[in-house]
């Protein structure tokens, strides 16, 4: 929907003059209309050679609406004419979008020509009909030992990566993109919500250097964009994920970094529109806005969308209303711990706080379930005894507890892993470990086969059968 000119005599088909700007309050614009456009309708204004997009959010009375701009408002003036596009915001879709970095409108950010469009899709979309949806019931292997063993991802499900700042959420998201392309021959759609320009630039280079960019789409709503863009960029990204699922019939990994910034953008818009805040200052529409995105992440008989969402946890408080609203939609929860990161355990997954709804004997099978429970029991007992060891020393423990601590420490180090996407920084070649090898190694640890193996030989490596990295 790239418009070259808007004039009274040369309007694109379906466009009508709707009214003029009456007030501009930051990103919120009050418009006096000849006819009231529907909520979420896309309106445009033209300033010189630049097209400004707006989205209707409120009807104030019979003649006025309140809209949120999807660009900066510099250049907008009172009395400026506005045009109704006759539809919500739409983006161009097509197979040529793969391998590209785009903005919320589907326009290129990578300096290349605009991709060829095979059609347009409304970014609001609709959830798959219940009769057409395929419920998630399979494990999606990632090659990451701690995840595949203790909190397996659900194919066609939703997974949250929860953690505060600096614990490795973005690195893990990038590794999962690499895994889906390498292990499952699928494609990835990445939504960067409120990303710093530096982070987006680094991600683009990393994906090109690791050879997975050709099977990836990057959709960015950068940190300096208006709240309208940061709020709607997730809708654009899930629209592209739905298109790839329906046309390619393949595994689609839909990644969001991060959902909390989406919630923050919604909170900004809510405040600008004058709504009364709810719990802890969040918008009263929080649950609805999160559900609009989550309910569109579905699998059909044509293909599956598997979502991995990084979620910033304010002050490491998992009871925050935004975190709670997101948690209610997830199939797997991966909690990244600052304590684990402080010990040099990477990925910094807390094995006791993380969970998956697939952790069931009937789904995973007896072997996987029993090994996972055995590992959890050892790590839980070790955590209980850590304070005793710190005060009295390990010699004061019973022989059985000493043995559990010995094995738990080795399991803790074994569940670390060098990742492909940070090979240049770590100097260690990344590895992907099949689930079967992870189970075999953990069984050996639990039996005591590695009681004589030094702890350092278990750290930052792939399978135990391979030579230490």
XYZ file of N, CA, C and O in Angstrom, residues 28-175:
592
model
N -1.371 10.995 19.401
C -2.835 10.895 19.292
C -3.366 12.102 18.524
O -2.994 13.242 18.790
N -4.241 11.821 17.550
C -4.800 12.868 16.691
C -6.324 12.809 16.771
O -6.913 11.727 16.653
N -6.945 13.954 16.995
C -8.408 14.056 16.978
C -8.815 14.546 15.589
O -8.284 15.544 15.085
N -9.762 13.837 14.973
C -10.145 14.090 13.589
C -11.637 14.396 13.537
O -12.458 13.663 14.109
N -11.982 15.476 12.869
C -13.387 15.786 12.586
C -13.749 15.171 11.240
O -13.067 15.404 10.236
N -14.815 14.349 11.228
C -15.108 13.506 10.055
C -16.449 13.867 9.411
O -17.395 14.286 10.093
N -16.524 13.646 8.098
C -17.799 13.713 7.386
C -18.618 12.453 7.673
O -19.847 12.514 7.744
N -17.933 11.311 7.794
C -18.582 10.057 8.206
C -17.620 9.324 9.136
O -16.406 9.438 8.993
N -18.159 8.621 10.097
C -17.307 7.957 11.088
C -16.708 6.680 10.492
O -17.437 5.752 10.146
N -15.384 6.599 10.380
C -14.774 5.350 9.932
C -14.845 4.315 11.057
O -14.877 4.680 12.238
N -14.865 3.030 10.737
C -14.908 1.996 11.790
C -13.649 2.022 12.648
O -12.598 2.522 12.222
N -13.754 1.476 13.837
C -12.574 1.318 14.690
C -11.541 0.443 13.975
O -11.883 -0.501 13.257
N -10.284 0.792 14.147
C -9.124 0.109 13.553
C -8.995 0.353 12.050
O -8.178 -0.276 11.405
N -9.783 1.242 11.513
C -9.640 1.588 10.103
C -8.336 2.361 9.888
O -7.909 3.134 10.753
N -7.701 2.160 8.739
C -6.471 2.871 8.405
C -6.811 4.168 7.683
O -7.545 4.161 6.686
N -6.305 5.273 8.185
C -6.452 6.577 7.558
C -5.078 7.079 7.141
O -4.061 6.675 7.723
N -5.027 7.957 6.136
C -3.740 8.493 5.694
C -3.824 10.002 5.502
O -4.882 10.554 5.202
N -2.672 10.634 5.712
C -2.495 12.050 5.389
C -1.230 12.152 4.550
O -0.352 11.276 4.618
N -1.155 13.214 3.749
C 0.001 13.376 2.866
C 0.700 14.691 3.178
O 0.061 15.745 3.205
N 2.003 14.636 3.452
C 2.818 15.817 3.686
C 3.985 15.763 2.719
O 4.851 14.888 2.844
N 3.980 16.669 1.754
C 5.000 16.644 0.691
C 4.986 15.269 0.028
O 3.975 14.856 -0.509
N 6.114 14.550 0.096
C 6.182 13.231 -0.531
C 6.032 12.100 0.480
O 6.313 10.943 0.162
N 5.626 12.414 1.694
C 5.556 11.397 2.747
C 4.101 11.103 3.106
O 3.287 12.023 3.272
N 3.807 9.808 3.227
C 2.468 9.372 3.613
C 2.462 9.026 5.093
O 3.312 8.271 5.566
N 1.508 9.592 5.832
C 1.356 9.331 7.264
C 0.158 8.411 7.468
O -0.941 8.698 6.994
N 0.383 7.337 8.198
C -0.695 6.375 8.464
C -1.207 6.559 9.885
O -0.430 6.765 10.825
N -2.503 6.453 10.039
C -3.142 6.548 11.350
C -4.131 5.392 11.492
O -4.637 4.871 10.493
N -4.435 5.035 12.725
C -5.388 3.960 12.995
C -6.442 4.468 13.980
O -6.095 4.997 15.045
N -7.703 4.301 13.620
C -8.805 4.785 14.462
C -8.916 3.913 15.713
O -8.984 2.681 15.626
N -8.954 4.580 16.901
C -9.049 3.835 18.158
C -10.294 4.178 18.979
O -10.718 3.366 19.790
N -10.846 5.378 18.787
C -12.015 5.770 19.594
C -12.962 6.633 18.762
O -12.509 7.436 17.944
N -14.273 6.459 19.004
C -15.292 7.380 18.505
C -15.662 8.310 19.655
O -16.176 7.852 20.693
N -15.386 9.608 19.493
C -15.652 10.552 20.581
C -17.094 11.025 20.582
O -17.704 11.214 21.628
N -17.644 11.262 19.393
C -19.052 11.644 19.253
C -19.454 11.323 17.813
O -18.789 10.536 17.139
N -20.515 11.958 17.309
C -21.009 11.614 15.981
C -20.123 12.140 14.851
O -20.272 11.749 13.701
N -19.207 13.037 15.182
C -18.393 13.650 14.127
C -16.891 13.538 14.369
O -16.114 13.843 13.466
N -16.468 13.122 15.535
C -15.034 13.127 15.842
C -14.550 11.731 16.267
O -15.268 11.008 16.968
N -13.355 11.433 15.827
C -12.698 10.192 16.242
C -11.305 10.526 16.763
O -10.744 11.585 16.454
N -10.784 9.608 17.550
C -9.412 9.745 18.050
C -8.592 8.630 17.414
O -8.961 7.454 17.502
N -7.497 8.990 16.750
C -6.650 8.017 16.051
C -5.230 8.085 16.598
O -4.804 9.116 17.142
N -4.507 6.985 16.447
C -3.105 6.907 16.858
C -2.250 6.858 15.601
O -2.518 6.074 14.682
N -1.236 7.709 15.556
C -0.374 7.749 14.379
C 0.581 6.557 14.374
O 1.014 6.084 15.426
N 0.905 6.088 13.190
C 1.863 5.002 13.021
C 3.186 5.539 12.464
O 3.982 4.797 11.894
N 3.390 6.843 12.620
C 4.637 7.514 12.261
C 4.861 8.616 13.286
O 4.011 8.873 14.132
N 5.980 9.285 13.200
C 6.146 10.504 13.985
C 5.134 11.546 13.497
O 4.745 11.557 12.337
N 4.761 12.441 14.397
C 3.715 13.413 14.042
C 4.286 14.732 13.518
O 3.510 15.635 13.190
N 5.617 14.857 13.449
C 6.204 16.087 12.905
C 5.724 16.279 11.467
O 5.859 15.390 10.633
N 5.165 17.434 11.175
C 4.646 17.708 9.839
C 3.132 17.726 9.768
O 2.548 18.291 8.838
N 2.458 17.101 10.756
C 0.994 17.135 10.783
C 0.531 18.486 11.327
O 1.108 19.008 12.280
N -0.529 19.049 10.737
C -1.049 20.342 11.170
C -2.574 20.295 11.252
O -3.215 19.441 10.633
N -3.140 21.207 12.016
C -4.602 21.315 12.100
C -5.154 21.694 10.733
O -4.557 22.485 9.983
N -6.285 21.104 10.384
C -6.920 21.385 9.107
C -6.446 20.507 7.964
O -7.001 20.566 6.861
N -5.434 19.682 8.208
C -4.903 18.824 7.150
C -5.932 17.757 6.776
O -6.595 17.164 7.644
N -6.096 17.511 5.470
C -7.080 16.536 4.990
C -6.623 15.112 5.296
O -5.431 14.781 5.230
N -7.598 14.259 5.619
C -7.336 12.846 5.867
C -8.216 12.004 4.958
O -9.344 12.391 4.634
N -7.702 10.826 4.599
C -8.395 9.954 3.658
C -8.600 8.576 4.290
O -7.711 8.042 4.947
N -9.782 8.034 4.065
C -10.138 6.701 4.551
C -9.744 5.678 3.482
O -10.198 5.756 2.333
N -8.903 4.720 3.853
C -8.445 3.714 2.882
C -9.492 2.643 2.619
O -9.325 1.821 1.710
N -10.545 2.597 3.454
C -11.583 1.588 3.257
C -11.253 0.246 3.853
O -11.982 -0.729 3.655
N -10.139 0.140 4.601
C -9.718 -1.147 5.179
C -8.789 -0.873 6.350
O -8.256 0.233 6.492
N -8.581 -1.873 7.206
C -7.536 -1.744 8.220
C -6.157 -1.739 7.559
O -6.031 -1.880 6.336
N -5.108 -1.598 8.370
C -3.744 -1.632 7.843
C -3.490 -3.008 7.227
O -3.786 -4.042 7.821
N -2.955 -3.004 6.009
C -2.649 -4.247 5.314
C -1.180 -4.256 4.916
O -0.567 -3.199 4.722
N -0.608 -5.460 4.801
C 0.802 -5.590 4.422
C 0.911 -6.488 3.197
O 0.110 -7.418 3.016
N 1.906 -6.242 2.326
C 2.122 -7.124 1.177
C 2.731 -8.435 1.628
O 3.630 -8.456 2.479
N 2.247 -9.547 1.087
C 2.767 -10.867 1.451
C 3.237 -11.585 0.186
O 2.754 -11.319 -0.914
N 4.169 -12.499 0.360
C 4.693 -13.271 -0.757
C 5.922 -14.038 -0.330
O 6.565 -13.706 0.680
N 6.260 -15.063 -1.080
C 7.429 -15.878 -0.756
C 8.709 -15.066 -0.814
O 9.699 -15.390 -0.136
N 8.731 -13.978 -1.596
C 9.930 -13.153 -1.715
C 10.258 -12.400 -0.429
O 11.347 -11.841 -0.304
N 9.322 -12.397 0.534
C 9.582 -11.716 1.806
C 10.575 -12.488 2.678
O 11.179 -11.909 3.586
N 10.733 -13.786 2.426
C 11.709 -14.568 3.189
C 13.110 -14.038 2.918
O 13.459 -13.690 1.790
N 13.909 -13.992 3.975
C 15.265 -13.497 3.840
C 15.380 -11.991 3.915
O 16.452 -11.441 3.680
N 14.287 -11.314 4.283
C 14.276 -9.854 4.291
C 14.042 -9.306 5.694
O 13.470 -9.968 6.563
N 14.490 -8.065 5.892
C 14.191 -7.306 7.100
C 13.198 -6.216 6.708
O 13.481 -5.395 5.822
N 12.016 -6.226 7.351
C 10.921 -5.334 6.968
C 10.437 -4.557 8.176
O 10.694 -4.935 9.326
N 9.699 -3.486 7.915
C 9.078 -2.752 9.015
C 7.624 -3.183 9.174
O 7.170 -4.141 8.536
N 6.873 -2.469 9.975
C 5.489 -2.852 10.267
C 4.603 -2.852 9.032
O 3.624 -3.597 8.955
N 4.958 -2.038 8.019
C 4.143 -1.923 6.806
C 4.609 -2.875 5.706
O 4.097 -2.825 4.586
N 5.602 -3.732 6.000
C 6.134 -4.624 4.983
C 7.119 -3.942 4.051
O 7.434 -4.471 2.980
N 7.616 -2.766 4.442
C 8.586 -2.035 3.635
C 9.997 -2.442 4.032
O 10.261 -2.727 5.208
N 10.949 -2.500 3.088
C 12.292 -3.019 3.386
C 13.098 -2.102 4.306
O 13.041 -0.878 4.187
N 13.847 -2.729 5.210
C 14.780 -2.020 6.084
C 16.229 -2.384 5.770
O 17.143 -1.854 6.404
N 16.427 -3.313 4.834
C 17.768 -3.838 4.569
C 18.438 -3.196 3.362
O 19.479 -3.665 2.892
N 17.846 -2.120 2.843
C 18.457 -1.434 1.724
C 18.211 -2.071 0.368
O 18.669 -1.562 -0.657
N 17.474 -3.178 0.330
C 17.162 -3.859 -0.920
C 15.811 -3.365 -1.461
O 15.020 -2.776 -0.725
N 15.526 -3.615 -2.766
C 14.214 -3.227 -3.303
C 13.077 -3.943 -2.572
O 13.272 -5.016 -1.987
N 11.898 -3.344 -2.612
C 10.732 -3.952 -1.964
C 10.456 -5.330 -2.572
O 10.534 -5.496 -3.795
N 10.152 -6.339 -1.746
C 9.874 -7.675 -2.289
C 8.586 -7.685 -3.108
O 7.659 -6.918 -2.840
N 8.544 -8.575 -4.097
C 7.342 -8.706 -4.922
C 6.182 -9.210 -4.071
O 6.324 -10.186 -3.323
N 5.043 -8.550 -4.193
C 3.866 -8.924 -3.408
C 2.951 -9.831 -4.220
O 2.681 -9.570 -5.387
N 2.500 -10.911 -3.583
C 1.524 -11.804 -4.206
C 0.105 -11.464 -3.773
O -0.854 -12.053 -4.245
N -0.007 -10.545 -2.828
C -1.311 -10.140 -2.329
C -1.134 -9.310 -1.077
O -0.013 -8.963 -0.690
N -2.243 -8.955 -0.430
C -2.210 -8.166 0.800
C -3.042 -8.876 1.862
O -4.035 -9.533 1.556
N -2.609 -8.730 3.110
C -3.366 -9.311 4.233
C -3.570 -8.259 5.317
O -2.673 -7.467 5.605
N -4.743 -8.307 5.922
C -5.094 -7.448 7.045
C -4.279 -7.891 8.261
O -4.283 -9.075 8.625
N -3.570 -6.958 8.924
C -2.717 -7.356 10.052
C -3.540 -7.762 11.272
O -3.000 -8.406 12.176
N -4.834 -7.417 11.312
C -5.647 -7.860 12.453
C -5.879 -9.355 12.400
O -5.861 -10.032 13.417
N -6.091 -9.882 11.188
C -6.293 -11.309 11.009
C -7.437 -11.859 11.844
O -8.168 -11.126 12.518
N -7.606 -13.156 11.786
C -8.590 -13.846 12.611
C -8.005 -15.190 13.033
O -7.169 -15.761 12.325
N -8.419 -15.675 14.169
C -7.949 -16.974 14.633
C -8.496 -18.082 13.730
O -9.557 -17.944 13.108
N -7.763 -19.179 13.642
C -8.197 -20.332 12.853
C -9.491 -20.879 13.435
O -9.659 -20.927 14.666
N -10.413 -21.286 12.579
C -11.661 -21.898 13.061
C -11.347 -23.144 13.882
O -10.399 -23.883 13.581
N -12.145 -23.365 14.898
C -11.888 -24.477 15.813
C -11.826 -25.815 15.074
O -11.004 -26.685 15.382
N -12.667 -25.986 14.065
C -12.708 -27.251 13.320
C -11.440 -27.472 12.496
O -11.093 -28.614 12.175
N -10.732 -26.375 12.154
C -9.537 -26.490 11.314
C -8.248 -26.543 12.121
O -7.187 -26.853 11.568
N -8.304 -26.211 13.407
C -7.094 -26.173 14.228
C -6.663 -27.582 14.627
O -7.495 -28.452 14.880
N -5.364 -27.790 14.666
C -4.791 -29.065 15.110
C -4.165 -28.830 16.477
O -3.264 -27.988 16.610
N -4.616 -29.526 17.512
C -4.076 -29.258 18.850
C -2.611 -29.662 18.957
O -2.179 -30.647 18.344
N -1.800 -28.911 19.711
C -0.401 -29.267 19.882
C -0.255 -30.526 20.732
O -0.873 -30.644 21.791
N 0.549 -31.483 20.265
C 0.690 -32.725 21.015
C 2.051 -33.386 20.797
O 2.299 -34.450 21.341
N 2.940 -32.761 20.003
C 4.236 -33.354 19.724
C 5.352 -32.509 20.320
O 5.215 -31.303 20.485
N 6.482 -33.166 20.603
C 7.675 -32.461 21.062
C 8.426 -31.915 19.852
O 8.596 -32.599 18.852
N 8.861 -30.665 19.963
C 9.706 -30.063 18.925
C 11.134 -30.035 19.472
O 11.447 -29.265 20.376
N 11.985 -30.898 18.937
C 13.374 -30.951 19.413
C 14.122 -29.696 19.004
O 13.988 -29.216 17.876
N 14.944 -29.181 19.916
C 15.725 -27.972 19.651
C 17.216 -28.247 19.600
O 17.979 -27.391 19.140
N 17.650 -29.413 20.099
C 19.080 -29.688 20.187
C 19.720 -29.060 21.409
O 20.926 -29.198 21.630
N 18.927 -28.338 22.234
C 19.435 -27.721 23.471
C 19.084 -28.661 24.616
O 17.911 -28.900 24.902
N 20.080 -29.202 25.276
C 19.892 -30.317 26.211
C 18.901 -30.004 27.327
O 17.964 -30.785 27.567
N 19.093 -28.893 28.020
C 18.275 -28.611 29.195
C 16.812 -28.405 28.810
O 15.901 -28.794 29.553
N 16.567 -27.827 27.636
C 15.186 -27.592 27.196
C 14.532 -28.900 26.765
O 13.423 -29.234 27.191
N 15.201 -29.655 25.899
C 14.621 -30.906 25.404
C 14.355 -31.899 26.532
O 13.399 -32.673 26.474
N 15.190 -31.875 27.569
C 15.035 -32.840 28.659
C 13.962 -32.413 29.664
O 13.081 -33.209 30.006
N 14.016 -31.156 30.132
C 13.219 -30.763 31.299
C 11.999 -29.896 30.976
O 11.052 -29.862 31.749
N 12.025 -29.167 29.873
C 10.865 -28.326 29.516
C 10.708 -28.349 28.004
O 10.899 -27.319 27.350
N 10.380 -29.522 27.440
C 10.335 -29.656 25.980
C 9.326 -28.708 25.335
O 8.255 -28.456 25.881
N 9.716 -28.200 24.165
C 8.839 -27.314 23.412
C 7.730 -28.127 22.753
O 7.927 -29.260 22.355
N 6.581 -27.494 22.621
C 5.428 -28.131 22.012
C 5.344 -27.686 20.552
O 5.306 -26.490 20.266
N 5.345 -28.637 19.630
C 5.200 -28.288 18.211
C 3.804 -27.709 17.987
O 2.794 -28.328 18.295
N 3.764 -26.501 17.464
C 2.492 -25.821 17.285
C 1.990 -25.152 18.550
O 0.862 -24.676 18.587
N 2.835 -25.086 19.580
C 2.436 -24.477 20.848
C 3.135 -23.155 21.083
O 3.795 -22.593 20.216
N 2.999 -22.657 22.308
C 3.559 -21.352 22.679
C 4.493 -21.545 23.861
O 4.122 -22.136 24.870
N 5.689 -21.004 23.732
C 6.692 -21.103 24.791
C 7.142 -19.711 25.191
O 7.351 -18.847 24.326
N 7.298 -19.477 26.470
C 7.792 -18.193 26.967
C 9.173 -18.338 27.559
O 9.432 -19.284 28.321
N 10.072 -17.431 27.209
C 11.400 -17.350 27.824
C 11.367 -16.173 28.786
O 11.385 -15.016 28.367
N 11.290 -16.463 30.072
C 11.125 -15.422 31.083
C 12.453 -15.112 31.755
O 13.194 -16.025 32.124
N 12.739 -13.833 31.917
C 13.963 -13.467 32.608
C 14.134 -11.965 32.666
O 13.546 -11.219 31.866
N 14.949 -11.512 33.603
C 15.262 -10.096 33.700
C 16.271 -9.695 32.632
O 16.578 -10.455 31.705
N 16.813 -8.506 32.789
C 17.758 -7.992 31.791
C 19.092 -8.723 31.892
O 19.604 -8.968 32.990
N 19.650 -9.094 30.741
C 21.005 -9.607 30.685
C 21.195 -11.058 31.064
O 22.311 -11.473 31.372
N 20.128 -11.877 31.017
C 20.290 -13.297 31.382
C 20.312 -14.212 30.151
O 20.415 -15.428 30.299
N 20.214 -13.649 28.946
C 20.408 -14.466 27.748
C 19.161 -14.796 26.961
O 19.168 -15.754 26.187
N 18.085 -13.998 27.086
C 16.851 -14.288 26.344
C 17.075 -14.184 24.836
O 16.677 -15.070 24.077
N 17.706 -13.102 24.398
C 17.879 -12.875 22.960
C 18.798 -13.917 22.345
O 18.551 -14.403 21.230
N 19.860 -14.294 23.051
C 20.784 -15.317 22.536
C 20.048 -16.639 22.346
O 20.220 -17.326 21.333
N 19.204 -16.998 23.305
C 18.464 -18.255 23.205
C 17.451 -18.198 22.055
O 17.262 -19.195 21.338
N 16.821 -17.047 21.851
C 15.903 -16.888 20.723
C 16.636 -17.093 19.403
O 16.168 -17.803 18.498
N 17.830 -16.507 19.279
C 18.613 -16.658 18.054
C 19.028 -18.111 17.831
O 19.017 -18.614 16.707
N 19.381 -18.807 18.904
C 19.776 -20.212 18.775
C 18.603 -21.070 18.319
O 18.765 -22.006 17.535
